[in-house]
Short mmCIF file of C-alpha atoms and ligand atoms in Angstrom, two decimals:
data_model
loop_
_atom_site.label_atom_id
_atom_site.label_comp_id
_atom_site.label_asym_id
_atom_site.label_seq_id
_atom_site.Cartn_x
_atom_site.Cartn_y
_atom_site.Cartn_z
CA UNK A 1 9.17 -4.52 28.77
CA UNK A 2 6.20 -2.21 27.34
CA UNK A 3 2.89 -3.20 28.62
CA UNK A 4 1.74 -4.30 24.74
CA UNK A 5 4.34 -7.02 24.48
CA UNK A 6 3.67 -8.62 28.71
CA UNK A 7 0.31 -8.43 26.58
CA UNK A 8 2.09 -10.33 23.29
CA UNK A 9 3.84 -13.04 25.63
CA UNK A 10 0.69 -13.63 27.53
CA UNK A 11 -0.89 -14.65 24.15
CA UNK A 12 1.60 -17.70 23.70
CA UNK A 13 -1.10 -18.82 26.61
CA UNK A 14 -4.22 -16.93 25.70
CA UNK A 15 -5.88 -14.22 24.15
CA UNK A 16 -6.74 -10.54 24.83
CA UNK A 17 -7.96 -8.06 24.74
CA UNK A 18 -8.70 -4.96 22.58
CA UNK A 19 -9.67 -2.75 25.18
CA UNK A 20 -6.95 -3.65 27.40
CA UNK A 21 -4.32 -2.56 25.09
CA UNK A 22 -2.78 1.01 25.77
CA UNK A 23 -3.49 3.62 22.84
CA UNK A 24 -2.77 4.87 20.54
CA UNK A 25 -2.46 1.73 18.58
CA UNK A 26 -2.85 0.78 15.60
CA UNK A 27 -5.80 -2.32 14.82
CA UNK A 28 -6.04 -4.67 12.43
CA UNK A 29 -9.97 -6.55 11.53
CA UNK A 30 -8.45 -10.29 10.22
CA UNK A 31 -12.03 -11.73 9.10
CA UNK A 32 -11.84 -8.49 7.59
CA UNK A 33 -8.32 -8.12 5.70
CA UNK A 34 -8.36 -11.81 4.74
CA UNK A 35 -12.24 -11.06 2.76
CA UNK A 36 -10.71 -7.84 0.67
CA UNK A 37 -7.98 -10.36 0.53
CA UNK A 38 -9.92 -12.83 -0.56
CA UNK A 39 -12.46 -9.92 -3.17
CA UNK A 40 -9.43 -8.93 -4.88
CA UNK A 41 -8.02 -12.18 -5.71
CA UNK A 42 -10.74 -13.46 -7.15
CA UNK A 43 -12.34 -10.66 -9.39
CA UNK A 44 -8.46 -9.89 -10.58
CA UNK A 45 -8.45 -14.31 -11.23
CA UNK A 46 -11.99 -14.42 -13.12
CA UNK A 47 -11.18 -12.02 -15.55
CA UNK A 48 -7.25 -13.91 -16.24
CA UNK A 49 -5.35 -11.49 -15.00
CA UNK A 50 -2.28 -11.71 -12.21
CA UNK A 51 -2.67 -9.20 -8.78
CA UNK A 52 0.55 -8.42 -7.19
CA UNK A 53 -0.44 -6.30 -4.79
CA UNK A 54 1.39 -3.60 -3.64
CA UNK A 55 2.85 -3.45 -0.31
CA UNK A 56 3.51 -0.13 0.04
CA UNK A 57 0.53 -0.08 2.21
CA UNK A 58 1.32 -2.54 4.83
CA UNK A 59 4.93 -3.53 4.62
CA UNK A 60 4.36 -6.85 6.45
CA UNK A 61 5.70 -9.92 6.05
CA UNK A 62 2.39 -11.58 7.34
CA UNK A 63 -0.21 -9.92 5.56
CA UNK A 64 2.42 -10.44 1.98
CA UNK A 65 2.39 -14.55 2.70
CA UNK A 66 -2.00 -13.64 2.97
CA UNK A 67 -1.61 -11.99 -0.47
CA UNK A 68 0.54 -15.30 -1.99
CA UNK A 69 -1.44 -17.90 -0.16
CA UNK A 70 -4.85 -16.59 -2.13
CA UNK A 71 -2.88 -16.10 -4.40
CA UNK A 72 -1.32 -12.97 -5.54
CA UNK A 73 1.82 -13.53 -8.31
CA UNK A 74 4.29 -11.88 -4.95
CA UNK A 75 4.13 -8.46 -4.18
CA UNK A 76 5.22 -5.12 -5.31
CA UNK A 77 7.43 -2.33 -3.38
CA UNK A 78 8.06 1.16 -3.16
CA UNK A 79 12.15 1.20 -2.77
CA UNK A 80 14.65 -1.24 -2.05
CA UNK A 81 14.69 -0.98 1.59
CA UNK A 82 10.92 -2.61 1.64
CA UNK A 83 12.36 -5.10 -0.90
CA UNK A 84 14.90 -6.80 1.42
CA UNK A 85 12.90 -6.42 4.45
CA UNK A 86 10.49 -9.03 2.95
CA UNK A 87 12.71 -11.35 0.54
CA UNK A 88 14.65 -11.38 4.33
CA UNK A 89 10.17 -12.60 5.66
CA UNK A 90 10.91 -15.66 2.80
CA UNK A 91 8.25 -13.24 1.01
CA UNK A 92 9.54 -14.37 -3.33
CA UNK A 93 8.36 -12.94 -6.30
CA UNK A 94 8.58 -9.12 -5.49
CA UNK A 95 8.94 -6.02 -8.43
CA UNK A 96 10.49 -2.93 -6.86
CA UNK A 97 8.16 -0.45 -8.43
CA UNK A 98 10.04 3.06 -8.29
CA UNK A 99 13.45 3.36 -10.19
CA UNK A 100 17.07 2.26 -7.74
CA UNK A 101 19.32 5.73 -8.28
CA UNK A 102 21.37 5.50 -5.31
CA UNK A 103 25.42 4.20 -6.21
CA UNK A 104 24.50 1.62 -2.68
CA UNK A 105 20.50 0.80 -3.04
CA UNK A 106 21.99 -0.30 -7.08
CA UNK A 107 24.67 -2.44 -4.77
CA UNK A 108 21.92 -3.99 -2.61
CA UNK A 109 19.78 -4.85 -5.36
CA UNK A 110 22.56 -6.57 -6.86
CA UNK A 111 22.83 -8.66 -4.17
CA UNK A 112 19.08 -9.60 -3.18
CA UNK A 113 19.26 -10.08 -6.76
CA UNK A 114 22.27 -13.33 -5.86
CA UNK A 115 20.10 -14.50 -3.56
CA UNK A 116 16.62 -14.48 -4.43
CA UNK A 117 15.85 -15.34 -8.15
CA UNK A 118 12.73 -13.87 -8.46
CA UNK A 119 13.06 -10.23 -7.19
CA UNK A 120 12.40 -7.39 -10.28
CA UNK A 121 12.64 -4.10 -10.97
CA UNK A 122 11.99 -1.19 -13.23
CA UNK A 123 14.13 1.11 -14.96
CA UNK A 124 13.85 4.81 -16.60
CA UNK A 125 17.26 5.38 -18.08
CA UNK A 126 19.53 3.55 -20.36
CA UNK A 127 22.73 5.02 -17.78
CA UNK A 128 21.22 3.73 -14.69
CA UNK A 129 20.23 0.37 -16.43
CA UNK A 130 23.82 -0.11 -17.32
CA UNK A 131 24.71 0.52 -13.86
CA UNK A 132 22.85 -2.15 -11.72
CA UNK A 133 24.05 -4.05 -15.07
CA UNK A 134 27.87 -4.31 -13.99
CA UNK A 135 26.76 -4.03 -9.77
CA UNK A 136 24.94 -7.95 -11.52
CA UNK A 137 28.23 -8.51 -13.11
CA UNK A 138 30.36 -7.64 -9.68
CA UNK A 139 27.91 -9.91 -7.75
CA UNK A 140 27.76 -12.71 -10.29
CA UNK A 141 23.70 -12.34 -10.49
CA UNK A 142 21.14 -11.78 -13.56
CA UNK A 143 17.92 -9.30 -13.01
CA UNK A 144 14.77 -9.42 -14.85
CA UNK A 145 13.24 -5.98 -15.32
CA UNK A 146 10.84 -3.94 -15.83
CA UNK A 147 10.19 -0.31 -18.24
CA UNK A 148 8.15 1.96 -15.78
CA UNK A 149 6.06 4.41 -18.57
CA UNK A 150 4.92 7.97 -17.00
CA UNK A 151 1.52 8.81 -17.32
CA UNK A 152 2.13 12.52 -17.43
CA UNK A 153 2.78 13.60 -13.94
CA UNK A 154 6.49 14.33 -14.24
CA UNK A 155 7.56 12.04 -11.33
CA UNK A 156 8.71 8.85 -12.77
CA UNK A 157 9.46 6.53 -15.85
CA UNK A 158 10.11 7.55 -19.81
CA UNK A 159 8.53 10.22 -20.67
CA UNK A 160 7.97 8.92 -24.30
CA UNK A 161 7.02 5.73 -26.96
CA UNK A 162 10.38 6.68 -28.91
CA UNK A 163 12.46 6.44 -24.72
CA UNK A 164 10.34 3.50 -24.17
CA UNK A 165 11.92 2.22 -27.22
CA UNK A 166 14.63 3.19 -27.28
CA UNK A 167 15.34 1.84 -23.33
CA UNK A 168 14.00 -1.42 -23.95
CA UNK A 169 17.19 -1.59 -26.89
CA UNK A 170 19.23 -0.28 -24.53
CA UNK A 171 18.01 -2.97 -21.92
CA UNK A 172 18.78 -5.75 -24.60
CA UNK A 173 22.08 -5.07 -25.41
CA UNK A 174 23.73 -4.94 -21.66
CA UNK A 175 24.13 -9.24 -20.83
CA UNK A 176 22.57 -9.38 -16.86
CA UNK A 177 19.60 -7.80 -17.86
CA UNK A 178 16.81 -9.10 -18.97
CA UNK A 179 13.38 -7.66 -20.42
CA UNK A 180 10.38 -8.44 -19.10
CA UNK A 181 7.46 -5.36 -19.45
CA UNK A 182 6.37 -2.00 -18.59
CA UNK A 183 4.91 -0.15 -15.58
CA UNK A 184 2.14 2.41 -15.87
CA UNK A 185 0.81 3.44 -12.11
CA UNK A 186 -1.88 6.22 -12.66
CA UNK A 187 -1.35 7.71 -9.10
CA UNK A 188 -3.38 11.12 -9.49
CA UNK A 189 -6.45 9.34 -10.93
CA UNK A 190 -6.92 6.92 -8.50
CA UNK A 191 -9.19 9.52 -6.04
CA UNK A 192 -11.40 10.63 -8.46
CA UNK A 193 -14.40 10.42 -6.62
CA UNK A 194 -16.79 10.81 -9.32
CA UNK A 195 -16.37 6.75 -10.71
CA UNK A 196 -17.50 8.23 -14.55
CA UNK A 197 -15.01 10.73 -13.96
CA UNK A 198 -12.42 8.52 -12.74
CA UNK A 199 -13.19 5.43 -15.85
CA UNK A 200 -12.49 8.79 -18.53
CA UNK A 201 -9.53 10.56 -17.17
CA UNK A 202 -8.21 6.21 -17.05
CA UNK A 203 -9.16 4.87 -19.81
CA UNK A 204 -7.97 8.28 -21.99
CA UNK A 205 -4.47 6.89 -20.08
CA UNK A 206 -4.64 3.67 -21.14
CA UNK A 207 -4.86 4.79 -24.96
CA UNK A 208 -1.87 6.35 -24.51
CA UNK A 209 -0.47 3.12 -22.88
CA UNK A 210 -1.73 1.49 -25.43
CA UNK A 211 0.09 3.43 -28.14
CA UNK A 212 4.06 2.59 -26.41
CA UNK A 213 2.94 -0.67 -26.29
CA UNK A 214 1.98 -0.73 -29.53
CA UNK A 215 5.76 1.48 -30.00
CA UNK A 216 7.38 -1.83 -28.75
CA UNK A 217 5.82 -4.38 -30.02
CA UNK A 218 6.79 -2.75 -33.80
CA UNK A 219 10.15 -2.74 -32.68
CA UNK A 220 10.13 -6.33 -31.42
CA UNK A 221 9.73 -5.50 -27.85
CA UNK A 222 5.96 -7.01 -26.85
CA UNK A 223 5.79 -7.08 -23.62
CA UNK A 224 5.06 -10.13 -21.76
CA UNK A 225 4.15 -7.98 -19.03
CA UNK A 226 2.22 -4.84 -18.56
CA UNK A 227 2.27 -3.93 -14.91
CA UNK A 228 -0.14 -1.00 -12.99
CA UNK A 229 -3.39 -0.06 -11.55
CA UNK A 230 -4.65 0.72 -8.10
CA UNK A 231 -7.37 0.67 -6.30
CA UNK A 232 -9.32 3.52 -7.45
CA UNK A 233 -8.98 2.57 -11.20
CA UNK A 234 -8.38 -1.78 -10.40
CA UNK A 235 -12.28 -2.25 -11.66
CA UNK A 236 -12.00 -0.29 -15.07
CA UNK A 237 -8.76 -1.15 -15.85
CA UNK A 238 -9.70 -5.04 -15.38
CA UNK A 239 -12.52 -3.80 -17.88
CA UNK A 240 -10.07 -1.81 -20.61
CA UNK A 241 -8.14 -4.98 -20.13
CA UNK A 242 -4.55 -3.99 -20.97
CA UNK A 243 -2.99 -4.38 -17.90
CA UNK A 244 -1.68 -8.18 -17.04
CA UNK A 245 -1.02 -7.90 -14.27
CA UNK A 246 -3.01 -5.19 -10.70
CA UNK A 247 -0.31 -3.85 -8.27
CA UNK A 248 -3.62 -2.51 -6.14
CA UNK A 249 -2.50 -1.99 -2.64
CA UNK A 250 -5.01 0.40 -0.30
CA UNK A 251 -7.82 -2.26 -1.24
CA UNK A 252 -6.71 -4.29 2.11
CA UNK A 253 -7.53 -1.60 5.01
CA UNK A 254 -9.85 0.85 2.80
CA UNK A 255 -8.94 4.47 4.45
CA UNK A 256 -10.95 7.50 4.71
CA UNK A 257 -9.31 8.48 1.24
CA UNK A 258 -11.10 5.42 -0.50
CA UNK A 259 -14.12 5.36 1.49
CA UNK A 260 -14.96 8.87 -0.67
CA UNK A 261 -14.60 8.20 -3.77
CA UNK A 262 -17.25 5.33 -5.73
CA UNK A 263 -15.15 2.35 -6.65
CA UNK A 264 -17.86 0.59 -8.35
CA UNK A 265 -19.43 3.57 -10.64
CA UNK A 266 -23.24 2.93 -8.24
CA UNK A 267 -22.05 3.48 -4.26
CA UNK A 268 -21.24 -0.49 -3.47
CA UNK A 269 -18.29 -0.63 -1.03
CA UNK A 270 -16.09 -3.67 -2.60
CA UNK A 271 -13.78 -3.70 0.31
CA UNK A 272 -13.74 -3.13 3.89
CA UNK A 273 -12.29 -0.99 6.87
CA UNK A 274 -10.16 -3.39 8.37
CA UNK A 275 -8.06 -0.57 9.42
CA UNK A 276 -8.61 1.64 12.93
CA UNK A 277 -6.00 3.16 15.42
CA UNK A 278 -7.67 2.82 18.86
CA UNK A 279 -7.39 6.25 20.56
CA UNK A 280 -8.97 7.38 23.77
CA UNK A 281 -10.51 9.96 25.79
CA UNK A 282 -7.27 11.98 28.25
CA UNK A 283 -9.29 15.45 28.76
CA UNK A 284 -13.48 16.18 28.94
CA UNK A 285 -12.90 19.49 30.25
CA UNK A 286 -15.74 21.58 27.77
CA UNK A 287 -19.26 20.68 26.87
CA UNK A 288 -18.84 20.83 22.95
CA UNK A 289 -14.89 19.25 22.72
CA UNK A 290 -13.13 15.30 24.36
CA UNK A 291 -9.81 16.10 23.60
CA UNK A 292 -8.36 12.37 22.40
CA UNK A 293 -4.37 10.67 22.35
CA UNK A 294 -4.13 10.88 18.63
CA UNK A 295 -2.17 13.75 16.79
CA UNK A 296 0.49 14.40 13.90
CA UNK A 297 2.22 10.98 15.31
CA UNK A 298 -0.32 8.34 14.81
CA UNK A 299 -2.09 9.49 12.16
CA UNK A 300 -1.31 10.58 8.42
CA UNK A 301 -1.34 14.57 7.76
CA UNK A 302 -1.58 14.02 3.84
CA UNK A 303 -5.07 13.75 3.83
CA UNK A 304 -7.07 14.90 5.26
CA UNK A 305 -8.55 13.82 9.01
CA UNK A 306 -9.68 11.04 10.81
CA UNK A 307 -13.34 10.15 11.37
CA UNK A 308 -14.75 7.97 13.96
CA UNK A 309 -16.17 4.82 13.62
CA UNK A 310 -17.52 3.50 16.91
CA UNK A 311 -17.18 5.56 21.28
CA UNK A 312 -19.13 8.27 19.05
CA UNK A 313 -20.91 9.93 17.15
CA UNK A 314 -19.56 9.62 14.03
CA UNK A 315 -20.54 12.79 12.88
CA UNK A 316 -18.39 14.58 15.63
CA UNK A 317 -15.57 17.16 14.34
CA UNK A 318 -12.57 16.05 13.88
CA UNK A 319 -9.22 17.92 14.61
CA UNK A 320 -5.51 17.81 15.08
CA UNK A 321 -4.46 20.10 18.39
CA UNK A 322 -0.08 18.90 17.91
CA UNK A 323 2.15 15.92 17.77
CA UNK A 324 0.39 13.87 20.64
CA UNK A 325 -3.64 15.23 20.83
CA UNK A 326 -7.02 16.03 19.00
CA UNK A 327 -10.38 16.76 19.84
CA UNK A 328 -13.24 15.63 18.46
CA UNK A 329 -15.46 18.34 18.57
CA UNK A 330 -20.04 17.76 18.54
CA UNK A 331 -22.59 19.57 20.91
CA UNK A 332 -22.83 17.83 24.61
CA UNK A 333 -19.88 15.58 23.90
CA UNK A 334 -17.82 16.18 26.86
CA UNK A 335 -20.62 15.49 28.96
CA UNK A 336 -21.09 12.31 26.96
CA UNK A 337 -17.15 10.95 26.67
CA UNK A 338 -15.12 10.28 30.04
CA UNK A 339 -11.89 10.65 30.39
CA UNK A 340 -10.26 6.78 29.56
CA UNK A 341 -13.18 6.22 27.17
CA UNK A 342 -11.73 4.03 23.62
CA UNK A 343 -12.89 5.74 20.01
CA UNK A 344 -11.52 3.66 17.26
CA UNK A 345 -11.13 5.64 14.36
CA UNK A 346 -11.23 5.26 10.05
CA UNK A 347 -7.26 6.62 9.51
CA UNK A 348 -7.54 9.28 6.28
CA UNK A 349 -3.99 7.67 4.44
CA UNK A 350 -3.28 4.27 5.02
CA UNK A 351 0.12 3.66 3.62
CA UNK A 352 1.94 6.45 5.75
CA UNK A 353 -0.38 5.82 9.02
CA UNK A 354 1.21 2.20 8.29
CA UNK A 355 4.63 3.63 8.01
CA UNK A 356 3.83 5.26 12.59
CA UNK A 357 3.43 1.92 13.54
CA UNK A 358 5.54 -0.96 15.12
CA UNK A 359 2.71 -3.37 15.15
CA UNK A 360 -0.68 -4.26 13.93
CA UNK A 361 -2.38 -5.38 16.48
CA UNK A 362 -4.81 -8.08 15.17
CA UNK A 363 -8.41 -8.56 16.02
CA UNK A 364 -10.95 -10.72 15.93
CA UNK A 365 -14.20 -8.51 17.14
CA UNK A 366 -13.08 -7.70 20.29
CA UNK A 367 -10.65 -10.04 20.79
CA UNK A 368 -6.97 -9.76 20.24
CA UNK A 369 -5.11 -12.45 18.10
CA UNK A 370 -1.99 -11.48 17.27
CA UNK A 371 0.29 -8.50 16.95
CA UNK A 372 2.38 -8.73 13.68
CA UNK A 373 5.54 -6.50 12.48
CA UNK A 374 5.60 -3.51 10.46
CA UNK A 375 8.43 -5.28 9.14
CA UNK A 376 9.63 -2.70 6.68
CA UNK A 377 8.32 -0.01 9.01
CA UNK A 378 11.04 2.63 7.60
CA UNK A 379 12.83 1.12 5.30
CA UNK A 380 12.33 4.12 2.60
CA UNK A 381 16.03 2.76 1.22
N1 PLP B 401 1.82 1.11 -7.65
C1 PLP B 401 2.27 2.18 -7.03
C2 PLP B 401 3.45 2.71 -8.26
C3 PLP B 401 1.89 2.97 -6.13
O1 PLP B 401 2.27 3.62 -6.12
C4 PLP B 401 0.55 2.14 -5.80
C5 PLP B 401 0.62 3.04 -3.97
O2 PLP B 401 0.70 4.36 -4.10
C6 PLP B 401 0.05 1.34 -5.27
C7 PLP B 401 0.62 0.55 -7.03
C8 PLP B 401 -1.17 0.61 -4.33
O3 PLP B 401 -2.63 1.57 -5.24
P1 PLP B 401 -3.48 1.86 -3.84
O4 PLP B 401 -2.96 2.00 -2.85
O5 PLP B 401 -3.79 2.33 -5.16
O6 PLP B 401 -4.35 0.35 -4.83
MN1 MN B 402 -1.68 5.94 -0.98
#
């Protein structure tokens, strides 16, 4: 049994200490998480807009339950495997936001629809819609679908208003599919750091979305659901008033990438940093450098580097030193810190970092209060 699982057993009887944990470890501040969940829920409710937060961020049954408990309609999932893992934990109201196209994935989607009538999925091509419809017939189920609209990055989604109308017509002819609306997720605009620049970019894209919705409505397909948005643009999207529901995900944790963005226009940070990686100094044999036990296998590498939150100066320079290690570099740091000293890091990009861990170690202050599985870890298919 690993030391953490031994500790888990102890938790049944008593609480543990964060500093006892072996490192590197993914640490989640429960109170900050709950405040972030409540803040987004309150904001959406105040605007009369639904919230179906994206679970690609957390992949966790426990966190999805807390979001739904705070009023969310359900959660979004990126892939069928993620949706299955959360549905197995009793989560309903799942929207799968990436097209499901592989034959086995389509079969599993139909099977999931047969056991959970609340699941929805996006489609972006009539041929795939027909394959899903056939699989549903086989499984004896029906499925609510959302047409994915390409926001201009050519990743997924129909590429024009005409294609959206043609797909809505194709779906209307399929007996086992029930068309509910459209999805428009502007991923490239989310991390524009300057608020005014992000607002201008998203306002322009929303103009396009509005034209697609108008074309659908003119053709007799008025969408009941218009879903999209993320942590970067949620306030702007609420203000523009086109979405009926929001898919924001990262707001629950706040990573370095989002801390670098002005989310409100006045520099105020509306969400707390709830997620971190606790690491440790493992070598301190140089005056200006210490080596910690978190490298590529413990922190995502796609979105810059981690920053120190506690245990060393926040200005210390972070440099990856391979799979297992990183260096913290600052004048005299090797004299200030010794092997075994703890350091807390703010993660560069939350979603791919979470996917590196089996568990969240949930803390209140420095007390370990729970261990939650990353339920859909690795469920990318
Ligand atoms: N919706 C979709 C389709 C996404 O891909 C993502 C994130 O990548 C989100 C919502 C959540 O956005 P964010 O993490 O910026 O809040
Ligand atoms: Mn992300």
